[in-house]
Amino acid sequence: MKQLFTYFKPYLLLLSAAIVLLFIQAYTNLALPDYMSDIVNTGIQQGGITNAVPQVIRKETMEKLLAFTTTDDARFILQNYTLVKHGTDKAAEYQSLYPLLAKEDLFVLDEIINSDSGMTDRLNSILMRPWLINAAIENPQFAAEGMPDLSRLPKGTELSTYIKTLPETEKNQILSMINSKLTRMDPKMAEKAAASLVRLEYSAIGMDTGSIQIKYMLHIGLLMLLYTLIGAAAAIITGFLSAKIAAGFARDIRYGIFEKIESFNAQEFDTFSTASLITRSTNDIMQIQMITVMLVSMAFYAPIIGIGGIIRAIGKSSSMWWIIALAVAVLLILVTTVFKIAVPKFKLLQRLMDKLNLVSRESLSGMLVIRAFTMQDHEEKRFDGVNKDLTKTMLFVNRVMVIMMPVMLLIMNGLSILIIWVGAKQVAASTMQVGDMMAFMQYAMQIVFAFLMLSMMFIMIPRAAVSAGRVAEILKTEPIIKDPTVPLPFRDPFDGTVVFKNVSFRYAGAKEDALHNINFTAKKGQTTAFIGPTGSGKSTLVNLIPRFYDATEGRVLVGGEDVRNVTQHDLREKIGYIPQKSVLFSGTVEDNLRYGDKNADSGTLQSALSVSQAEEFIKTLPKGIKSDISQGGTNISGGQKQRISIARALVKKAPIYIFDDSFSALDFKTDAELRKALTKNSKDNTIMVVAQRLSTIKNADQIIVLDKGEIAGVGTHKELMESSKVYREIATSQLSQEELA
Ligand code: ADP
Ligand code: MG
């Protein structure tokens, strides 16, 4: 996983930007239910009046209220109000707003107070109770629960008038008694009641209470709109960022994998199958990309919303916390159950995908062979087997997921019903406001939703973790064949002699050596040929020269240097390698030739084609050297492919040529002509030829006979005919009596 993190590093900045945006998004989403409850509570129920502080109040009402405050508080209130007497110039100014000013004196709240929320709060807390007490006296229907029992008052006295007559200490005593009774009332409910009284006062003054309400609604509505827009913008940008991060991250990993695979040698390819390498660099990376999008947009958002939602919900109604706890507990049980059932299947899914790929690849590339052996039925069954396995597991996982959705919805709806059930009772008992209940419900939904997102992630993460593990496995594979820390240069001038000294080689995991104690020298300017039965180790031997594998024991020397002491680049620069199975790339013939040397001039290309006997057939192609070769070279014959592949190695003009059974696809005549041209053109080259056909190598300067990984004879054709039994057997089986001579 560490490897993957290094690939994520460049995206940390974008990620932090996304997180900031997520905070903004979460904040706006959490603020909306709050505003909605304001609309219901204050806007609808209190007519848009937010608190107990009136903008304007009749002198007479003010005096009544002041009676229920301490002298200090009364002074504070009066400091903030200005008495406007009717009939004055000032009154004319306010006349249109406050029609009653035509007949009565009014107290008007000083402008500055409105902008100072601390002052407003203080006035609110002072004025709230006097409003309620006063209303309870004047109009007993306002006497809400928790109001003081006023029946002990002397009959026929108005409390406000009575209190005013009392000395200060006694007045305070009564006030604190009334206050202590009022504190039992929920402050929000008290504020709500007081606000309705303020509204009545406004009506009495002749103000347009309807427009006050509309103004409030508009104000909150616009705020909500603004928050929604900000939230939406944040959501869009985070969506964009998460897609960008995930796609970039996936691209970088894909590139990393490709780069890594390029550094792989035969040995690493033996450990990872090609099918698995393909699934890993496509499907597995896709999984990582998907989870990255999810993680970026949910991993941070869900906890913020969850925790923020809980805080705000409890702020709305602390008594209903247990409902949220209950919902979360039920969800927890559901999600763990799903988790237990689905996660092991996810791991299985990825393995089955590998298997399907393997079978498809094999049957697709071997389709002709399958047909030739009429094994279609067998292959179909094999494919059907893995296909069905995959489908079954997919279906199972999806069914579990699908069942989860309605259950989730059921829980969500049950939650709403429970909140309304409990909440409605509290609203009826005046211990909760309707808007708060509605907001609580929305918060509960947000919490559940956050929880769902988190659980979704926990379900997806194991699947992605499997993929990440598979990708990391490739990234952390250190190629066994590495360049030396201090590479030596080849001696100048380069001498293409190849020497094997006591070389033994064993494939990783094999029980026996593929090569055992091999000693020989392939001289510059000479052709060294290798012959032997299939499986005798010919290909293995020549693969040690370009360091596709490293010798297990002994040393391979090229140009006087141990191949392990020079860089792989320098070494392979000196070698023209023509593999047993020729591989061409899509592009033109010329493109393929230029793999040998991208700066080669057309003379070099032509002579390479001529030596490799490809000239003739290239001429017959419609566009000659510019003709297209399809992927894998399927539009030309095996022998033609082989010839182009030989020409490609010749273009490289390497001092050492290795032909691993490259002549087998050629007919006898071409084989002979090619060899003739080759010897003529490469007087100073070291040529190593692996062949099945004795005629191919009969004239070689040195023939090495391999048998079961060991050298069974060295010499020229003549010498070997005398000395080597294995060679003689091969010779008599292939050549006629005249040729043997
Ligand atoms: P030749 O080219 O002479 O036909 P090879 O050099 O390809 O023979 O193979 C020599 C032996 O090594 C064979 O027994 C073969 O089974 C084994 N062998 C070849 N390639 C591998 C490999 N990648 N992993 C394990 N064993 C291998
Ligand atoms: Mg071979």
mmCIF file of N, CA and C in Angstrom, residues 254 257-258 261 264 269 272-287 350 353-358 360-362 364-365 467 470-471 474 631:
data_model
loop_
_atom_site.group_PDB
_atom_site.id
_atom_site.type_symbol
_atom_site.label_atom_id
_atom_site.label_comp_id
_atom_site.label_asym_id
_atom_site.label_seq_id
_atom_site.Cartn_x
_atom_site.Cartn_y
_atom_site.Cartn_z
ATOM 1 N N ARG A 254 -1.493 3.323 -13.391
ATOM 2 C CA ARG A 254 -1.416 2.523 -14.614
ATOM 3 C C ARG A 254 -0.067 2.705 -15.280
ATOM 4 N N ILE A 257 2.563 0.937 -13.306
ATOM 5 C CA ILE A 257 2.539 -0.513 -13.532
ATOM 6 C C ILE A 257 3.187 -0.850 -14.863
ATOM 7 N N PHE A 258 2.836 -0.065 -15.869
ATOM 8 C CA PHE A 258 3.388 -0.316 -17.197
ATOM 9 C C PHE A 258 4.903 -0.212 -17.157
ATOM 10 N N ILE A 261 6.315 -3.160 -15.331
ATOM 11 C CA ILE A 261 6.277 -4.399 -16.120
ATOM 12 C C ILE A 261 7.371 -4.384 -17.180
ATOM 13 N N PHE A 264 10.399 -5.717 -15.937
ATOM 14 C CA PHE A 264 10.359 -7.129 -15.581
ATOM 15 C C PHE A 264 11.196 -7.943 -16.558
ATOM 16 N N PHE A 269 7.917 -12.411 -15.316
ATOM 17 C CA PHE A 269 6.766 -12.795 -16.138
ATOM 18 C C PHE A 269 6.323 -14.212 -15.826
ATOM 19 N N PHE A 272 3.926 -13.694 -12.571
ATOM 20 C CA PHE A 272 2.589 -13.149 -12.844
ATOM 21 C C PHE A 272 2.148 -13.659 -14.210
ATOM 22 N N SER A 273 0.939 -14.173 -14.289
ATOM 23 C CA SER A 273 0.477 -14.577 -15.615
ATOM 24 C C SER A 273 0.078 -13.325 -16.392
ATOM 25 N N THR A 274 0.151 -13.405 -17.706
ATOM 26 C CA THR A 274 -0.206 -12.239 -18.525
ATOM 27 C C THR A 274 -1.650 -11.831 -18.260
ATOM 28 N N ALA A 275 -2.550 -12.829 -18.129
ATOM 29 C CA ALA A 275 -3.957 -12.523 -17.878
ATOM 30 C C ALA A 275 -4.092 -11.716 -16.597
ATOM 31 N N SER A 276 -3.369 -12.128 -15.583
ATOM 32 C CA SER A 276 -3.460 -11.441 -14.302
ATOM 33 C C SER A 276 -2.876 -10.035 -14.403
ATOM 34 N N LEU A 277 -1.798 -9.890 -15.163
ATOM 35 C CA LEU A 277 -1.216 -8.553 -15.327
ATOM 36 C C LEU A 277 -2.223 -7.624 -15.989
ATOM 37 N N ILE A 278 -2.982 -8.171 -16.953
ATOM 38 C CA ILE A 278 -3.970 -7.343 -17.651
ATOM 39 C C ILE A 278 -5.117 -6.971 -16.707
ATOM 40 N N THR A 279 -5.653 -7.956 -15.974
ATOM 41 C CA THR A 279 -6.730 -7.628 -15.038
ATOM 42 C C THR A 279 -6.251 -6.604 -14.020
ATOM 43 N N ARG A 280 -5.025 -6.781 -13.568
ATOM 44 C CA ARG A 280 -4.530 -5.865 -12.554
ATOM 45 C C ARG A 280 -4.419 -4.449 -13.090
ATOM 46 N N SER A 281 -3.957 -4.323 -14.337
ATOM 47 C CA SER A 281 -3.786 -2.948 -14.816
ATOM 48 C C SER A 281 -5.072 -2.368 -15.397
ATOM 49 N N THR A 282 -6.138 -3.129 -15.499
ATOM 50 C CA THR A 282 -7.412 -2.553 -15.958
ATOM 51 C C THR A 282 -8.451 -2.588 -14.840
ATOM 52 N N ASN A 283 -9.020 -3.766 -14.618
ATOM 53 C CA ASN A 283 -10.116 -3.890 -13.665
ATOM 54 C C ASN A 283 -9.724 -3.462 -12.250
ATOM 55 N N ASP A 284 -8.575 -3.909 -11.778
ATOM 56 C CA ASP A 284 -8.184 -3.578 -10.415
ATOM 57 C C ASP A 284 -7.978 -2.087 -10.242
ATOM 58 N N ILE A 285 -7.357 -1.467 -11.241
ATOM 59 C CA ILE A 285 -7.142 -0.029 -11.145
ATOM 60 C C ILE A 285 -8.479 0.705 -11.199
ATOM 61 N N MET A 286 -9.412 0.168 -11.980
ATOM 62 C CA MET A 286 -10.773 0.732 -12.041
ATOM 63 C C MET A 286 -11.403 0.754 -10.646
ATOM 64 N N GLN A 287 -11.230 -0.356 -9.933
ATOM 65 C CA GLN A 287 -11.773 -0.428 -8.566
ATOM 66 C C GLN A 287 -11.153 0.653 -7.689
ATOM 67 N N GLN A 350 -12.949 -10.913 -7.423
ATOM 68 C CA GLN A 350 -11.761 -10.474 -8.140
ATOM 69 C C GLN A 350 -10.970 -11.673 -8.673
ATOM 70 N N MET A 353 -12.709 -13.050 -11.652
ATOM 71 C CA MET A 353 -12.483 -12.178 -12.808
ATOM 72 C C MET A 353 -11.168 -12.563 -13.478
ATOM 73 N N ASP A 354 -10.151 -12.807 -12.685
ATOM 74 C CA ASP A 354 -8.851 -13.243 -13.182
ATOM 75 C C ASP A 354 -8.997 -14.516 -14.001
ATOM 76 N N LYS A 355 -9.762 -15.437 -13.432
ATOM 77 C CA LYS A 355 -9.920 -16.741 -14.044
ATOM 78 C C LYS A 355 -10.646 -16.609 -15.386
ATOM 79 N N LEU A 356 -11.683 -15.775 -15.383
ATOM 80 C CA LEU A 356 -12.440 -15.568 -16.618
ATOM 81 C C LEU A 356 -11.530 -15.000 -17.694
ATOM 82 N N ASN A 357 -10.716 -14.033 -17.279
ATOM 83 C CA ASN A 357 -9.774 -13.433 -18.227
ATOM 84 C C ASN A 357 -8.809 -14.456 -18.784
ATOM 85 N N LEU A 358 -8.331 -15.304 -17.900
ATOM 86 C CA LEU A 358 -7.366 -16.316 -18.295
ATOM 87 C C LEU A 358 -7.970 -17.246 -19.333
ATOM 88 N N SER A 360 -10.657 -16.738 -21.204
ATOM 89 C CA SER A 360 -11.000 -16.042 -22.449
ATOM 90 C C SER A 360 -9.763 -15.847 -23.299
ATOM 91 N N ARG A 361 -8.686 -15.421 -22.653
ATOM 92 C CA ARG A 361 -7.453 -15.166 -23.384
ATOM 93 C C ARG A 361 -6.956 -16.413 -24.076
ATOM 94 N N GLU A 362 -6.977 -17.490 -23.303
ATOM 95 C CA GLU A 362 -6.475 -18.739 -23.832
ATOM 96 C C GLU A 362 -7.320 -19.204 -25.018
ATOM 97 N N LEU A 364 -9.345 -17.427 -26.881
ATOM 98 C CA LEU A 364 -9.328 -16.511 -28.022
ATOM 99 C C LEU A 364 -8.057 -16.685 -28.836
ATOM 100 N N SER A 365 -6.914 -16.734 -28.127
ATOM 101 C CA SER A 365 -5.671 -16.825 -28.895
ATOM 102 C C SER A 365 -5.502 -18.222 -29.484
ATOM 103 N N SER A 467 -8.062 -5.162 -4.619
ATOM 104 C CA SER A 467 -7.487 -4.664 -5.862
ATOM 105 C C SER A 467 -6.190 -3.913 -5.602
ATOM 106 N N ARG A 470 -3.429 -6.197 -5.029
ATOM 107 C CA ARG A 470 -2.953 -6.849 -6.244
ATOM 108 C C ARG A 470 -2.089 -5.911 -7.086
ATOM 109 N N VAL A 471 -2.482 -4.635 -7.098
ATOM 110 C CA VAL A 471 -1.693 -3.660 -7.855
ATOM 111 C C VAL A 471 -0.362 -3.408 -7.160
ATOM 112 N N ILE A 474 2.441 -5.801 -7.814
ATOM 113 C CA ILE A 474 3.269 -5.579 -9.002
ATOM 114 C C ILE A 474 4.281 -4.481 -8.717
ATOM 115 N N GLN A 631 -1.647 -5.992 -35.791
ATOM 116 C CA GLN A 631 -1.170 -6.308 -34.450
ATOM 117 C C GLN A 631 -0.724 -7.767 -34.377
#
